[in-house]
XYZ file of C-alpha atoms in Angstrom:
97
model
C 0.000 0.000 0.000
C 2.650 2.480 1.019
C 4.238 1.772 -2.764
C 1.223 2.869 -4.541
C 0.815 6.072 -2.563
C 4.688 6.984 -3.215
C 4.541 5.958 -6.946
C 1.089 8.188 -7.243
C 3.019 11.209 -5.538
C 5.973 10.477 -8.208
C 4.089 10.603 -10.895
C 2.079 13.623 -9.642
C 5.266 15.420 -9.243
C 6.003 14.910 -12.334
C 3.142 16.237 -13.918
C 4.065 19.287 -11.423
C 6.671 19.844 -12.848
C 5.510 19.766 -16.604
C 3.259 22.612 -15.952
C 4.710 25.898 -17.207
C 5.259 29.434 -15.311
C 3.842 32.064 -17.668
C 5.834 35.317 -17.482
C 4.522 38.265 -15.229
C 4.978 41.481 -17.415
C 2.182 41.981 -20.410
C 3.531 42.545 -23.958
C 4.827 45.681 -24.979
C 1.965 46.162 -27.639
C -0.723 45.518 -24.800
C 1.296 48.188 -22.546
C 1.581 50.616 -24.826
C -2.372 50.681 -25.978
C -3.299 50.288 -22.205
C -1.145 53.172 -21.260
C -2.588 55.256 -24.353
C -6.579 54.653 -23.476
C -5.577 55.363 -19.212
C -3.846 58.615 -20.751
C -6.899 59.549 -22.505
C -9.229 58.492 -19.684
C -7.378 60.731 -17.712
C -7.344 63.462 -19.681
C -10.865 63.199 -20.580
C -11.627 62.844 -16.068
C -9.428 66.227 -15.531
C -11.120 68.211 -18.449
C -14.555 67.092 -17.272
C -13.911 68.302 -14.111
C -12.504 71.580 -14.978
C -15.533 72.173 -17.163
C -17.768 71.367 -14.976
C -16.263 73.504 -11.952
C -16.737 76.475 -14.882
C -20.119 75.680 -15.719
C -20.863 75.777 -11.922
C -19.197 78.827 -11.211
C -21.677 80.309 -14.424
C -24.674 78.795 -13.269
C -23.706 80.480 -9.678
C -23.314 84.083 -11.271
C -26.658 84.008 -13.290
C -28.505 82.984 -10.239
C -26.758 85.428 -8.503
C -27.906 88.037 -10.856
C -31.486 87.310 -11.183
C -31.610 87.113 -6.754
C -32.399 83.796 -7.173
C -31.246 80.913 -4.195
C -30.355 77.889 -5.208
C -27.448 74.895 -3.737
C -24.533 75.334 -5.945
C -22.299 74.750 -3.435
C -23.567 71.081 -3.407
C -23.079 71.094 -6.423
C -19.649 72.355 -6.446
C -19.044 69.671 -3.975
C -19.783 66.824 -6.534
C -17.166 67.969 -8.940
C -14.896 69.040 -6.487
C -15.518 64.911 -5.061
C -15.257 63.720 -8.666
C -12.116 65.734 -9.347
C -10.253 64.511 -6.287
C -11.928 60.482 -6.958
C -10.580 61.083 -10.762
C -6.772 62.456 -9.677
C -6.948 59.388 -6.846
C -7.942 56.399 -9.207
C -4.432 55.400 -9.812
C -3.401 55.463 -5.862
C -6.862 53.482 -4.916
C -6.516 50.697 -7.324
C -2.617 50.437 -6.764
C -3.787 49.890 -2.674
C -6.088 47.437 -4.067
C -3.581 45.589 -6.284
């Protein structure tokens, strides 16, 4: 009995040691296109964010002028909260990863 256990653990090793290690770094190609569309994505999170801080501050001077109350500043909030989640994305998911 003990003979077919170490003869199955052999042969198991064996097969072990068949099984490949696939290298840890993506292609060059894949890095380079993934790197371009995060670099746009990026680009594309900071402009957002700029335009809408402007479009808030406008929307704050016309009610302004007309007398009329409204919660911009909540508003300002979210974008200001987007802005800083957009800038951080690369920090969370490196915690994460």
């Amino acid at each position: 009995m003990k003979y077919a256990l170490h003869s199955l653990h052999s042969a198991g090793g064996r097969f072990l040691a068949e099984i490949q290690n696939p290298k840890k770094d993506a292609p060059e190609e894949l890095k380079e296109g993934v790197n371009l569309v995060l670099g746009i994505g990026a680009w594309a999170g900071t402009a957002a964010g700029v335009g809408g801080i402007i479009i808030t501050g406008v929307m704050m001077a016309v009610s302004m002028k007309r007398g009329e109350g409204s919660e911009h500043m909540s508003r300002l909030g979210m974008v200001l909260g987007g802005c800083i989640l957009v800038s951080a994305a690369g920090p969370i998911v490196n915690f994460f990863f």
